Tab-separated table of C-alpha atoms and ligand atoms in Angstrom:
chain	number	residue	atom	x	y	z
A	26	UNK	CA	87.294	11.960	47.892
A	27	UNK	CA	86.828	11.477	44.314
A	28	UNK	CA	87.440	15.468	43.672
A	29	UNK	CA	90.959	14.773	45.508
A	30	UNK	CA	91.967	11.752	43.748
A	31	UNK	CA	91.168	13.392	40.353
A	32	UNK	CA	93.280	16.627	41.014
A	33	UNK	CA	96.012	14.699	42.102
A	34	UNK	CA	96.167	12.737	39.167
A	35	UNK	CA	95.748	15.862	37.214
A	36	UNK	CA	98.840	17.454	38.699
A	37	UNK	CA	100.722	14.012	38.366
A	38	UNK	CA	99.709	13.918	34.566
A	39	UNK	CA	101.028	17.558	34.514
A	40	UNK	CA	104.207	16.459	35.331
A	41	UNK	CA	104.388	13.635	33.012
A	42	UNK	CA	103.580	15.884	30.300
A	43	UNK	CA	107.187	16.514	29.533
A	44	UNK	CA	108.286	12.871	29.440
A	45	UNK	CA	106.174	11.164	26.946
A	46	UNK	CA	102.930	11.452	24.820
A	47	UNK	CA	102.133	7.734	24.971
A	48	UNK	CA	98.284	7.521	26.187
A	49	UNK	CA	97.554	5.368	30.100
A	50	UNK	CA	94.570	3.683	29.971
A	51	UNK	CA	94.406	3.930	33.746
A	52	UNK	CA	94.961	7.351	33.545
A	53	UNK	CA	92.994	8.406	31.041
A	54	UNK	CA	89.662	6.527	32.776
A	55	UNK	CA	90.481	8.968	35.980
A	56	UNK	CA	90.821	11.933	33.468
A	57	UNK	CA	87.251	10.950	31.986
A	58	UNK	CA	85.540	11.338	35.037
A	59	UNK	CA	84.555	14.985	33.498
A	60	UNK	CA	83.110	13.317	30.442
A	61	UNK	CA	80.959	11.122	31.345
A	62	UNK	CA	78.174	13.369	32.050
A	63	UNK	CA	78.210	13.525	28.512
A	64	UNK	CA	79.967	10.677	26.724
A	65	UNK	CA	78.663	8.019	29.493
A	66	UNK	CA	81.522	6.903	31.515
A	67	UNK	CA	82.317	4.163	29.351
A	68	UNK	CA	82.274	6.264	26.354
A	69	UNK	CA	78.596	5.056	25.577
A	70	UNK	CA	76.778	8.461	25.457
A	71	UNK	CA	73.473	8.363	27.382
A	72	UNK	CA	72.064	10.921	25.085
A	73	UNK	CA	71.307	10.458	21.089
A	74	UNK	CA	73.131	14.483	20.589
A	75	UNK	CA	76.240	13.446	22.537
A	76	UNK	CA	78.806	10.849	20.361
A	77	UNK	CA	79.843	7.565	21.565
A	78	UNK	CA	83.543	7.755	22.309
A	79	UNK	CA	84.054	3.873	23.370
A	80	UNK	CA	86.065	1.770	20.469
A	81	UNK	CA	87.468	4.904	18.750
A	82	UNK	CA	90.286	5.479	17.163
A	83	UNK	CA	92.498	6.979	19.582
A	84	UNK	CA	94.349	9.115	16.622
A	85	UNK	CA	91.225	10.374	15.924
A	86	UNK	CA	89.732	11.386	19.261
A	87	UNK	CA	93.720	12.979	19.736
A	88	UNK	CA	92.792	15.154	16.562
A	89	UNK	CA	89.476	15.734	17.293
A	90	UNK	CA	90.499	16.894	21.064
A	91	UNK	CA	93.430	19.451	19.660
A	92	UNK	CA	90.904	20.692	17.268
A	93	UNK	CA	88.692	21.601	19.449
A	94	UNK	CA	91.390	23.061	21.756
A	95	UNK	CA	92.965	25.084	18.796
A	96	UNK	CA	89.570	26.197	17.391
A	97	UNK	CA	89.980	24.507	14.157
A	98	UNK	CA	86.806	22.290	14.800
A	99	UNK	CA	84.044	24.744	17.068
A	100	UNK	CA	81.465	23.171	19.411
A	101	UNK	CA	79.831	24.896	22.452
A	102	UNK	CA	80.111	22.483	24.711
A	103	UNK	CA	83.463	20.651	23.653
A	104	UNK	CA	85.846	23.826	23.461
A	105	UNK	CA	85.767	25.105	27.451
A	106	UNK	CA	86.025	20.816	27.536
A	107	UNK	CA	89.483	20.507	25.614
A	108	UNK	CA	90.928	23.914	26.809
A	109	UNK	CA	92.685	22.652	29.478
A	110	UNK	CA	93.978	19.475	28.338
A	111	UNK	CA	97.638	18.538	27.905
A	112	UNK	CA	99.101	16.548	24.958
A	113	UNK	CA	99.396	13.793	28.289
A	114	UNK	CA	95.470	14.229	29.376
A	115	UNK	CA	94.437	13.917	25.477
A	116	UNK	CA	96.528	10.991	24.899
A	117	UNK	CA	95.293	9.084	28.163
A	118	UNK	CA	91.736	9.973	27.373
A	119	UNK	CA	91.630	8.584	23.973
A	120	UNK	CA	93.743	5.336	25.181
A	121	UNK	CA	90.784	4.698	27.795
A	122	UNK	CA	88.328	5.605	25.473
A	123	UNK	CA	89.387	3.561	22.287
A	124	UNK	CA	89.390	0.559	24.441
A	125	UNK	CA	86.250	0.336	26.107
A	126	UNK	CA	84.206	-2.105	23.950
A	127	UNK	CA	81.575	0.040	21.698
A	128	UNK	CA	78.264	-2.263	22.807
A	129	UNK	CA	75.871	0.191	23.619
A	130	UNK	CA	73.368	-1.357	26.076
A	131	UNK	CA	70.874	1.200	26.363
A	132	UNK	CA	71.209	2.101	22.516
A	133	UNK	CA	70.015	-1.857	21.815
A	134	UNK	CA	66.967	-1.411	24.215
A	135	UNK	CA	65.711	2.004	22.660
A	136	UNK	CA	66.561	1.051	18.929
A	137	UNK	CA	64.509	-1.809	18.958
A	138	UNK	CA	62.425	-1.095	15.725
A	139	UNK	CA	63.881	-3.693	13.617
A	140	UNK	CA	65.954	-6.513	15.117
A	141	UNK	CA	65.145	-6.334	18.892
A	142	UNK	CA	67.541	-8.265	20.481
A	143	UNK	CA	67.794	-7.994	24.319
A	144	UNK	CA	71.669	-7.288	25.793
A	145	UNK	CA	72.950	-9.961	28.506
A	146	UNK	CA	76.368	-7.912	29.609
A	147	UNK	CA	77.823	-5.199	29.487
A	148	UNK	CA	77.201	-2.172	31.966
A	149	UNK	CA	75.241	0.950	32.013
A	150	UNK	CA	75.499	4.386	33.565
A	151	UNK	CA	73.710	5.352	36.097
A	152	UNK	CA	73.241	9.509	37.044
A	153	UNK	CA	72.598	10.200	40.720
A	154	UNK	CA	71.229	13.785	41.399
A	155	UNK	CA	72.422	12.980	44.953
A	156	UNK	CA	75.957	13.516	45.236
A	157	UNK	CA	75.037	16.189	42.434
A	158	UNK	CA	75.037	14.147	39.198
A	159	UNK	CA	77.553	11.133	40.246
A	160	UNK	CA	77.722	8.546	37.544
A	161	UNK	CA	78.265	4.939	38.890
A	162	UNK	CA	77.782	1.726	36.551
A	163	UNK	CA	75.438	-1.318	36.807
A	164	UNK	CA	76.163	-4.974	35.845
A	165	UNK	CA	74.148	-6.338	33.398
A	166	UNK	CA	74.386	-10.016	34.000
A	167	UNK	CA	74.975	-9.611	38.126
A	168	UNK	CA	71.786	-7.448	37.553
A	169	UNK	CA	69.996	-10.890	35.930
A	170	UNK	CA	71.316	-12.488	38.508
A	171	UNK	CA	69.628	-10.848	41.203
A	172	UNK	CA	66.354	-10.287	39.543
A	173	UNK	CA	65.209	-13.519	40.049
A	174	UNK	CA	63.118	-12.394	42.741
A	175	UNK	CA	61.278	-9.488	41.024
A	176	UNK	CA	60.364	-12.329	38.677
A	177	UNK	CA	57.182	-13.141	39.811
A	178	UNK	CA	55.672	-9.900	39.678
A	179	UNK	CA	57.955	-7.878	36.756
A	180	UNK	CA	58.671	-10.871	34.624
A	181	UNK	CA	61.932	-12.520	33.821
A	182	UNK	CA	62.822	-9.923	31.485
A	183	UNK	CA	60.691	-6.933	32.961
A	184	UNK	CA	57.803	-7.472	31.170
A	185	UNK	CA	55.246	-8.004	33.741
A	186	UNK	CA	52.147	-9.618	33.169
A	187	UNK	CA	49.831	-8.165	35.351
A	188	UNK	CA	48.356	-4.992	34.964
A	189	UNK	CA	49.016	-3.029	37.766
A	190	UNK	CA	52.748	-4.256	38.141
A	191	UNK	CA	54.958	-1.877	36.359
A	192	UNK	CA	56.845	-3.474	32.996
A	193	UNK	CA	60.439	-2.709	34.000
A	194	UNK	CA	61.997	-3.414	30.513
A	195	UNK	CA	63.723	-0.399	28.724
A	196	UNK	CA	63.154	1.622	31.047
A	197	UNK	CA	65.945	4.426	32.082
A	198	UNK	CA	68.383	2.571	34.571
A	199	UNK	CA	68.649	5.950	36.495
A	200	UNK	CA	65.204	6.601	36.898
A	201	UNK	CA	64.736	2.801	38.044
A	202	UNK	CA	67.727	3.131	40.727
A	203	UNK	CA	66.264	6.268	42.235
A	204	UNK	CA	62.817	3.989	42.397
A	205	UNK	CA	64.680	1.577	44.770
A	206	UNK	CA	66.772	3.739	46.760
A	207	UNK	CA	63.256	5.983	47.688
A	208	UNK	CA	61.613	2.447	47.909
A	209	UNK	CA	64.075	1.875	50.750
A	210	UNK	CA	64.588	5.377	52.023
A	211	UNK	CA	60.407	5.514	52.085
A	212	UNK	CA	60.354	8.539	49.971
A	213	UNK	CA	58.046	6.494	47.771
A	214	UNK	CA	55.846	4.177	49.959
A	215	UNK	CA	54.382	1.104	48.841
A	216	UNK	CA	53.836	-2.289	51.129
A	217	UNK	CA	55.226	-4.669	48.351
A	218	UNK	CA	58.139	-2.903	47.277
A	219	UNK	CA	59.541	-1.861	50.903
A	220	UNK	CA	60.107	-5.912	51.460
A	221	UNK	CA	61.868	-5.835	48.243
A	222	UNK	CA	64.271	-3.415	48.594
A	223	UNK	CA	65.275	-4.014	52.457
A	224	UNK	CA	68.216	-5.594	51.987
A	225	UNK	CA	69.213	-4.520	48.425
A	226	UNK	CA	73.229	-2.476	48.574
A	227	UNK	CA	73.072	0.574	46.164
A	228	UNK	CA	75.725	-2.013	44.031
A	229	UNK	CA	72.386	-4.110	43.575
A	230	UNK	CA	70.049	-1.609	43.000
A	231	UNK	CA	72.435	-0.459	40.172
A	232	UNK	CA	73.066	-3.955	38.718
A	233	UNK	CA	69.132	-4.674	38.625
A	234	UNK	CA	68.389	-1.302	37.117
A	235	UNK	CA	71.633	-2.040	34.156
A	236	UNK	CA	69.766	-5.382	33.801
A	237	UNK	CA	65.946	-3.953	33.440
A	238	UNK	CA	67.022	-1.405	31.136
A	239	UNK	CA	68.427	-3.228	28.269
A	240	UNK	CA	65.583	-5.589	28.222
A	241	UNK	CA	63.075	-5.089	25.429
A	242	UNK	CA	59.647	-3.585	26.450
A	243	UNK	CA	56.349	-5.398	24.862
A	244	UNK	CA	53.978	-3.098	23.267
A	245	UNK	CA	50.841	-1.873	25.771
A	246	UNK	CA	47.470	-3.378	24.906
A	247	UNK	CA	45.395	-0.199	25.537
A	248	UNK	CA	44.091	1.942	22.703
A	249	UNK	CA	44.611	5.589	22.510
A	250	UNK	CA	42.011	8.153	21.749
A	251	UNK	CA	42.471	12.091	19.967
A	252	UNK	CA	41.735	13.399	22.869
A	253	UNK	CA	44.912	11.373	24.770
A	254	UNK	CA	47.356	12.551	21.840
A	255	UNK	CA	46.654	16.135	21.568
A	256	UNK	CA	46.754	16.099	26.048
A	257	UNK	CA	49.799	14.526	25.739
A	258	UNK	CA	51.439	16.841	22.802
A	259	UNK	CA	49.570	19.805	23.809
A	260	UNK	CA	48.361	19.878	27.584
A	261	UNK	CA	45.600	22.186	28.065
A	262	UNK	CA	46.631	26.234	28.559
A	263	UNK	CA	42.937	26.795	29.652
A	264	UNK	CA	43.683	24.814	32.807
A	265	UNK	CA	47.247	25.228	33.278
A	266	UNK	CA	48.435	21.809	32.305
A	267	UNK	CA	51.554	21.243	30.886
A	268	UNK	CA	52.254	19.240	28.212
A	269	UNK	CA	53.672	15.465	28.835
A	270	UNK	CA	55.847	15.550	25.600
A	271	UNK	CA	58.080	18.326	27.406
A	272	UNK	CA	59.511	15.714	29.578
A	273	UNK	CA	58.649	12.511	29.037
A	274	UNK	CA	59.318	12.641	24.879
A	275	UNK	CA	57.929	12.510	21.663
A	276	UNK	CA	58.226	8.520	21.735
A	277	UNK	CA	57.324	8.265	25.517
A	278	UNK	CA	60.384	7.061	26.147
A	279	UNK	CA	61.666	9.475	29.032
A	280	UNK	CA	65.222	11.253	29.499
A	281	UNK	CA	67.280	9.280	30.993
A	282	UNK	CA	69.685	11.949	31.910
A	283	UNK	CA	67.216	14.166	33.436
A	284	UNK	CA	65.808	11.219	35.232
A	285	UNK	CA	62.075	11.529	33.124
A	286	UNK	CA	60.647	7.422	33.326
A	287	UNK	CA	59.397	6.202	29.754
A	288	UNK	CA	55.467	5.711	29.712
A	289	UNK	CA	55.575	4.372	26.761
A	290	UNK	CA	53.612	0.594	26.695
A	291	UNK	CA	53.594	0.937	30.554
A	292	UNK	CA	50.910	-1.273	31.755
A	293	UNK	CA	47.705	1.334	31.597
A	294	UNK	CA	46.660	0.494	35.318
A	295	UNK	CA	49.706	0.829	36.597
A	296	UNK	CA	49.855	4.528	35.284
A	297	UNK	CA	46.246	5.814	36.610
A	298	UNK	CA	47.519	4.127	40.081
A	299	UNK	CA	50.736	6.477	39.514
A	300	UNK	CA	49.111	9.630	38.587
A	301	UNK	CA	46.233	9.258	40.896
A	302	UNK	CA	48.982	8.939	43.918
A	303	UNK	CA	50.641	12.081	42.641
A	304	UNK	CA	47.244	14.115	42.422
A	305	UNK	CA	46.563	13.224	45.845
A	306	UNK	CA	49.761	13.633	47.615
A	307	UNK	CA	50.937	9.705	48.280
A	308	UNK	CA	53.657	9.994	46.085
A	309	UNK	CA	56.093	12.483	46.679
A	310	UNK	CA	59.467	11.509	45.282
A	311	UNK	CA	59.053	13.265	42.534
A	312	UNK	CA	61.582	16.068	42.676
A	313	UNK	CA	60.688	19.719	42.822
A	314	UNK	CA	57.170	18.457	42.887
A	315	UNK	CA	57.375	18.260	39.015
A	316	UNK	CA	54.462	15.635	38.608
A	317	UNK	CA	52.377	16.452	41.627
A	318	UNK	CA	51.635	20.161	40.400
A	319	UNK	CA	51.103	18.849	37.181
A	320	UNK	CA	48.594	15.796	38.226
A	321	UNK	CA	46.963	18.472	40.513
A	322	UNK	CA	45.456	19.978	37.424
A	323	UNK	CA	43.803	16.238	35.654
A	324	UNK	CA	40.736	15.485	35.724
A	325	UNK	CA	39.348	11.888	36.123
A	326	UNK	CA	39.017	11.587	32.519
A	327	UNK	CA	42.124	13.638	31.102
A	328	UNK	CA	43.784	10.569	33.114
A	329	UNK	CA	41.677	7.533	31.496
A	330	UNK	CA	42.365	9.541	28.307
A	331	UNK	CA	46.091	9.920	28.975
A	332	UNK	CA	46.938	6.661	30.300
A	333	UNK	CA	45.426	5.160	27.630
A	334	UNK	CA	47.336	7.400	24.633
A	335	UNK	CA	50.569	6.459	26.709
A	336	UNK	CA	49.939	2.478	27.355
A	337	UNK	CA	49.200	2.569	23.142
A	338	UNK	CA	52.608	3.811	22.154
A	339	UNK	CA	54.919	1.974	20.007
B	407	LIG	C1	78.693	18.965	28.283
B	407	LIG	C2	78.765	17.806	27.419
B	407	LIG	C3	80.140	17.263	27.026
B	407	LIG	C4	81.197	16.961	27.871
B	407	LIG	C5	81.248	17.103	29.382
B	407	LIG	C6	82.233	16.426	27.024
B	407	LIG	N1	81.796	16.398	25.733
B	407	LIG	FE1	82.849	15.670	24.126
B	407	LIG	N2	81.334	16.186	22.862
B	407	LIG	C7	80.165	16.796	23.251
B	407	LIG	C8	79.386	17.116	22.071
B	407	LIG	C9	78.023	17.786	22.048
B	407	LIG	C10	80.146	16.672	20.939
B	407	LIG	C11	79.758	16.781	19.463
B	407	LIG	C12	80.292	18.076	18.939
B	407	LIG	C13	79.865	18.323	17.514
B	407	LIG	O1	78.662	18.220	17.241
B	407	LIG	O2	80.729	18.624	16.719
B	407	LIG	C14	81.364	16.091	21.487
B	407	LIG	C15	82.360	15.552	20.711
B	407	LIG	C16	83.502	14.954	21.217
B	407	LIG	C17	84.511	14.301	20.414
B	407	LIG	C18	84.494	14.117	18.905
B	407	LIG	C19	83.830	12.805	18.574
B	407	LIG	C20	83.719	12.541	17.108
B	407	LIG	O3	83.286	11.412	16.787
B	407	LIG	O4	84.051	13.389	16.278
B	407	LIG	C21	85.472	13.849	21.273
B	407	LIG	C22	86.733	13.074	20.903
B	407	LIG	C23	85.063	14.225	22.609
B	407	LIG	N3	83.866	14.894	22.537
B	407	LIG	C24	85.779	13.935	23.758
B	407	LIG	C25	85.456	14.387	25.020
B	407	LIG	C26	86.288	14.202	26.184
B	407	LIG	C27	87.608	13.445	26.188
B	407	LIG	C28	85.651	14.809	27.231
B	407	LIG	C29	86.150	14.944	28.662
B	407	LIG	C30	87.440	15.570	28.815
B	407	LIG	C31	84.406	15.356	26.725
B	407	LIG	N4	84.334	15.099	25.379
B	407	LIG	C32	83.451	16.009	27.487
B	407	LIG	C33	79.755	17.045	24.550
B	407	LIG	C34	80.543	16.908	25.676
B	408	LIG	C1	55.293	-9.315	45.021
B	408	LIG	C2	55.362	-8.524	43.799
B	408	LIG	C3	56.638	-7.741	43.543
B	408	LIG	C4	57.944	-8.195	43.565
B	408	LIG	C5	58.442	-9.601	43.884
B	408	LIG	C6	58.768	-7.068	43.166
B	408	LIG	N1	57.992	-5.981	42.891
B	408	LIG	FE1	58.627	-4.178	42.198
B	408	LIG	N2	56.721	-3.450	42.234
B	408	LIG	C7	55.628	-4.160	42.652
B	408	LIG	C8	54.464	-3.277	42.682
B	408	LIG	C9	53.063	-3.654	43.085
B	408	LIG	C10	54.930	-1.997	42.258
B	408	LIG	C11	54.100	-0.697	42.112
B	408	LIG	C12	54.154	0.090	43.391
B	408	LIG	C13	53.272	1.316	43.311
B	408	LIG	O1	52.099	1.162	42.975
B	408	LIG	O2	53.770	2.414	43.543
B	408	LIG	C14	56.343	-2.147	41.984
B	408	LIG	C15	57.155	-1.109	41.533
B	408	LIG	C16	58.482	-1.246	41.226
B	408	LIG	C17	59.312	-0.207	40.653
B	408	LIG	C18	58.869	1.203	40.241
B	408	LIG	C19	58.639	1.222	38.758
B	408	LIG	C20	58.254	2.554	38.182
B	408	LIG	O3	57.947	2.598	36.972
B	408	LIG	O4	58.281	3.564	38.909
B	408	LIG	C21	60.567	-0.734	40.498
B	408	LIG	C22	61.777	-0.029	39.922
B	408	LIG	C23	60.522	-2.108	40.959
B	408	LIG	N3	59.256	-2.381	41.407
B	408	LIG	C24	61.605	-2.974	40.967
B	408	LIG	C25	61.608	-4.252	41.529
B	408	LIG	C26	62.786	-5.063	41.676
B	408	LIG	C27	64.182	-4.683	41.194
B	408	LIG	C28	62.395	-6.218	42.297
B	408	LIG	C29	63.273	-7.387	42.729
B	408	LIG	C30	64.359	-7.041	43.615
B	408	LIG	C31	60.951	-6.128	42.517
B	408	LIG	N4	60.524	-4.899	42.069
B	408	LIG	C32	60.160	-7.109	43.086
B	408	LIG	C33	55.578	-5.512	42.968
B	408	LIG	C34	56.691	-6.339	43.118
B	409	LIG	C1	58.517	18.884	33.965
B	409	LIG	C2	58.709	17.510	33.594
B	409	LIG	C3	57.478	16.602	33.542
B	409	LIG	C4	56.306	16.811	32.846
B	409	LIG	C5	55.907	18.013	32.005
B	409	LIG	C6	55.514	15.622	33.045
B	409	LIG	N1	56.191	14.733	33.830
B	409	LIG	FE1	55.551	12.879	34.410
B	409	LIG	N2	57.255	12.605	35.494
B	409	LIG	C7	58.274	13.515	35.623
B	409	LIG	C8	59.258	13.000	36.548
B	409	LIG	C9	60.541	13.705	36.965
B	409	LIG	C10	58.797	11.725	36.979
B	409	LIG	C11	59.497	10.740	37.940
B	409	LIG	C12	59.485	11.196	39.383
B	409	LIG	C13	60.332	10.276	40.229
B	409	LIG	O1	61.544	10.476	40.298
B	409	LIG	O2	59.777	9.332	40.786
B	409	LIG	C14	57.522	11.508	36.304
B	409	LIG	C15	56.762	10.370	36.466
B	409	LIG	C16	55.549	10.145	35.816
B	409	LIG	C17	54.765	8.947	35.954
B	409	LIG	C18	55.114	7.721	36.807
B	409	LIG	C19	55.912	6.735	35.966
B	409	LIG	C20	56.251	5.449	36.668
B	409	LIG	O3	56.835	4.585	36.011
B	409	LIG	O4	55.926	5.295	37.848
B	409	LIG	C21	53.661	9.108	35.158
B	409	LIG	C22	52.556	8.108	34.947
B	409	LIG	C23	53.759	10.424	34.536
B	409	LIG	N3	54.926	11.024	34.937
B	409	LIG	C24	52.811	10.956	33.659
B	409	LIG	C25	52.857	12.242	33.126
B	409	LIG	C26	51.794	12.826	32.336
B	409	LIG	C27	50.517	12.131	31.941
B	409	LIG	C28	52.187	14.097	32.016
B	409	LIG	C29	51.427	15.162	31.225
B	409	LIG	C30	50.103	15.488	31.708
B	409	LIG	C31	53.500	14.295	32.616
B	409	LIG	N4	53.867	13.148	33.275
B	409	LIG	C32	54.245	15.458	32.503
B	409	LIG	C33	58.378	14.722	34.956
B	409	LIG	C34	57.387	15.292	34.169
């Protein structure tokens, strides 16, 4: 449905090519549908390699657009982007983009190191892998809205108090949506959460995973050994494990894109419960089996040792 609407607003914007170069809003947020992968689809880019387009100039996205069409600026990934774009398509694009407001939401809950200061609007993307990589947005305040029951357990602002809850705060909004939809679907089984989810519309799951993820995580209280750091930087070759850092990040803090949770902080209980339920087969929603070979391989005390390296970082 989407595919159809977008081609037929391609071929309409084909025909207003001729007319005038004057950029539509409207038109230009149907037209960015094939950026937001990238750029986010409000032109906050989920990624710290990709630029953030919302706020812009429009001039200079215009320029930057024909440059990359022309050649005179060169990027991989931006040229086959631009190729096809009319005068029309560029100007719409940068009119939608230049007036989305440039708050980042995620951006304030990762770059906490100096002024943390926790985000109360706004919306932020979420990345399905089912319909193949669909972006939708979540509501930041209708998210705090509806959190008030997950209070008890994750905190008011996803810092949950008890060990063997999971903190919710900064973590990736796509990787907490997929939680609740397997919650509900019973991909990923667990007696609490099932009641939770039951009557929760994939708007709401969205909303409460925009509002989780701009909250500001606490540090974790555990303390991380050598052993831990160089398991988590190096895995072991001897048995075939492979290292965390791959996936979940230098920082612990995931990839959002790619749907990898941050560990970082993470209450250190609720990890060994996590990675035990991998190793033995109880949870299974992680795609590909990615974690379950992995876990497969740890030993009781690589995953004392682990969980505690990942519950001590900053
Ligand atoms: C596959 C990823 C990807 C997609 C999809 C993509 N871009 Fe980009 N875009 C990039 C990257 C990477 C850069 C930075 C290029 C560089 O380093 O010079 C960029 C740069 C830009 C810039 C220049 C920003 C600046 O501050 O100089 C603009 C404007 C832009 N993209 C617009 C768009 C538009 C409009 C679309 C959709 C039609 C789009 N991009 C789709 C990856 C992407
Ligand atoms: C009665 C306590 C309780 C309440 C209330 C509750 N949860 Fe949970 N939640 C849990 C427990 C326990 C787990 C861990 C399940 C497991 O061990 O797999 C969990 C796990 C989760 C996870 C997975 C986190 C991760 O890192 O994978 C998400 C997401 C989540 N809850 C969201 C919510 C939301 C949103 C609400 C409110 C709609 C909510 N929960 C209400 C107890 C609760
Ligand atoms: C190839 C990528 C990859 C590697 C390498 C990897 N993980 Fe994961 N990990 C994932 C994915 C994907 C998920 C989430 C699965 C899902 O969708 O529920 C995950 C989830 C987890 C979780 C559950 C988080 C939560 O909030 O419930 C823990 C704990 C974890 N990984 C620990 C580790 C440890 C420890 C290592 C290194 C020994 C490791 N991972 C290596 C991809 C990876």
């Amino acid at each position: 449905m989407k595919k159809i609407i977008f081609s037929l607003l391609l071929t309409m914007s084909a025909v207003n090519t001729a007319i005038a170069v004057e950029g539509n809003v409207d038109a230009g947020e149907a037209k960015a549908a094939m950026c937001g992968a990238c750029h986010g689809a409000a032109g906050i880019s989920p990624s710290p390699t990709y630029p953030n387009l919302a706020g812009q100039q429009s001039a200079y996205i215009v320029k930057q657009l024909s440059d990359f069409k022309s050649g005179a600026r060169t990027d991989m990934m931006m040229a086959p982007m631009a190729a096809n774009l009319s005068e029309q398509d560029m100007a719409d694009l940068a009119a939608f983009f230049s007036s989305q407001k440039r708050v980042s939401a995620q951006a304030a809950a990762s770059d906490n190191s100096s002024a943390p200061a926790a985000v109360s609007s706004g919306s932020v993307d979420i990345v399905t892998s089912t319909p193949a990589k669909a972006i939708y947005a979540g509501d930041v305040k209708a998210g705090q809205e509806k959190s008030a029951m997950c209070a008890s357990c994750h905190g008011a602002d996803g810092n949950s108090p008890i060990a063997i809850y999971p903190k919710l705060a900064g973590q990736s909004a796509s990787y907490v949506a997929k939680q609740l939809a397997d919650f509900k679907s019973g991909e990923r089984v667990d007696p609490v959460m099932v009641g939770m989810v039951a009557a929760l519309s994939e708007q709401d799951m969205n909303d409460l995973a925009a509002y989780f993820a701009v909250q500001i995580p606490t540090a974790g209280q555990a303390e991380g050994s050598d052993i831990g750091h160089k398991l988590y930087f190096g895995g072991d070759a001897n048995k075939g494990i492979t290292a965390c850092v791959a996936c979940h990040g230098v920082k612990g803090k995931g990839m959002a894109q790619a749907g990898f949770p941050a560990l970082a902080g993470q209450n250190a209980d609720y990890l060994k419960k996590q990675i035990a339920s991998f190793r033995e087969g109880s949870r299974g929603n992680d795609r590909s089996s990615m974690m379950r070979n992995i876990a497969i391989k740890l030993s009781d005390s690589d995953i004392d040792e682990l969980v505690n390296y990942m519950s001590s970082i900053k």
